CSV table of C-alpha atoms in Angstrom, one decimal:
chain,number,residue,atom,x,y,z
Y,1202,MET,CA,-12.6,5.5,1.9
Y,1203,THR,CA,-10.4,2.7,3.2
Y,1204,ASN,CA,-6.9,1.9,1.9
Y,1205,TRP,CA,-8.4,-1.2,0.2
Y,1206,GLU,CA,-10.9,0.9,-1.7
Y,1207,ARG,CA,-8.3,3.5,-2.6
Y,1208,TYR,CA,-5.7,1.1,-4.0
Y,1209,PHE,CA,-7.7,-2.0,-4.9
Y,1210,GLY,CA,-11.4,-1.0,-5.1
Y,1211,THR,CA,-11.6,-0.8,-8.9
Y,1212,PRO,CA,-10.1,-2.9,-11.6
Y,1213,GLU,CA,-8.1,0.1,-12.9
Y,1214,ALA,CA,-6.7,0.8,-9.5
Y,1215,ALA,CA,-5.9,-2.8,-8.8
Y,1216,MET,CA,-4.1,-3.2,-12.1
Y,1217,ARG,CA,-1.6,-0.5,-11.0
Y,1218,MET,CA,-0.7,-2.3,-7.8
Y,1219,GLU,CA,2.2,-4.6,-7.2
Y,1220,MET,CA,2.4,-6.9,-4.1
Y,1221,ARG,CA,5.5,-8.8,-3.2
Y,1222,MET,CA,6.3,-11.0,-0.3
Y,1223,LEU,CA,10.1,-10.7,0.4
Y,1224,ARG,CA,11.8,-13.3,2.5
Y,1225,ASP,CA,15.1,-12.7,4.4
Y,1226,GLY,CA,15.9,-16.0,6.1
Y,1227,ARG,CA,13.1,-16.6,8.7
Y,1228,ARG,CA,11.8,-13.0,8.5
Y,1229,PHE,CA,9.5,-11.8,5.7
Y,1230,ARG,CA,7.9,-8.5,4.7
Y,1231,ILE,CA,5.1,-7.5,2.4
Y,1232,ALA,CA,5.8,-4.7,0.0
Y,1233,VAL,CA,3.0,-2.8,-1.7
Y,1234,SER,CA,4.0,-0.6,-4.7
Y,1235,GLU,CA,2.0,1.5,-7.1
Y,1236,CYS,CA,3.1,1.4,-10.8
Y,1237,ASN,CA,3.1,4.5,-12.9
Y,1238,PRO,CA,1.4,3.8,-16.3
Y,1239,PHE,CA,2.5,7.1,-17.7
Y,1240,THR,CA,6.2,6.6,-17.5
Y,1241,THR,CA,8.6,6.8,-20.4
Y,1242,CYS,CA,10.8,3.9,-19.2
Y,1243,ALA,CA,9.8,0.3,-19.0
Y,1244,PHE,CA,8.9,0.2,-15.3
Y,1245,ALA,CA,8.5,2.8,-12.6
Y,1246,SER,CA,6.8,2.4,-9.3
Y,1247,ARG,CA,6.6,4.1,-5.9
Y,1248,ARG,CA,6.6,2.2,-2.7
Y,1249,VAL,CA,3.3,2.6,-0.9
Y,1250,ARG,CA,4.1,0.8,2.3
Y,1251,ASP,CA,6.1,-2.1,3.9
Y,1252,PHE,CA,4.7,-4.5,6.4
Y,1253,CYS,CA,6.3,-7.0,8.8
Y,1254,SER,CA,3.2,-9.3,9.2
Y,1255,TRP,CA,0.0,-10.2,7.5
Y,1256,GLY,CA,-1.9,-8.8,10.5
Y,1257,GLU,CA,-0.3,-5.4,10.0
Y,1258,TYR,CA,-1.1,-5.5,6.3
Y,1259,LEU,CA,-4.7,-6.4,6.9
Y,1260,ASP,CA,-5.1,-3.6,9.5
Y,1261,TRP,CA,-3.7,-1.1,7.0
Y,1262,LEU,CA,-6.2,-2.4,4.3
Y,1263,LYS,CA,-9.1,-1.8,6.7
Y,1264,ALA,CA,-7.8,1.6,7.9
Y,1265,GLU,CA,-9.0,4.9,6.5
Y,1266,TYR,CA,-6.9,6.3,3.6
Y,1267,ASP,CA,-4.9,9.3,4.7
Y,1268,ASP,CA,-3.4,11.5,2.0
Y,1269,GLY,CA,-2.0,14.0,4.6
Y,1270,THR,CA,-5.0,16.2,4.7
Y,1271,ILE,CA,-6.4,14.7,7.9
Y,1272,ARG,CA,-5.6,16.9,10.9
Y,1273,TRP,CA,-6.2,16.0,14.5
Y,1274,GLU,CA,-7.3,18.7,17.1
Y,1275,ASP,CA,-4.2,18.4,19.2
Y,1276,GLU,CA,-1.8,19.1,16.2
């Protein structure tokens, strides 16, 4: 499963995601957050990832989703 499938692959998953392009002078970054629909306050979200370029963001979308259970042989 890619990150795109995990976070945006279904209408329900995509509905929870928030994408923002934040500009600081000449630099910009892309922030991806996941909103919590089961919160008691008006808005709660957790930052999924920040990116410094569109290329980095696209590479992340195509990469395999890692929830921390993937272990490499050298670890």
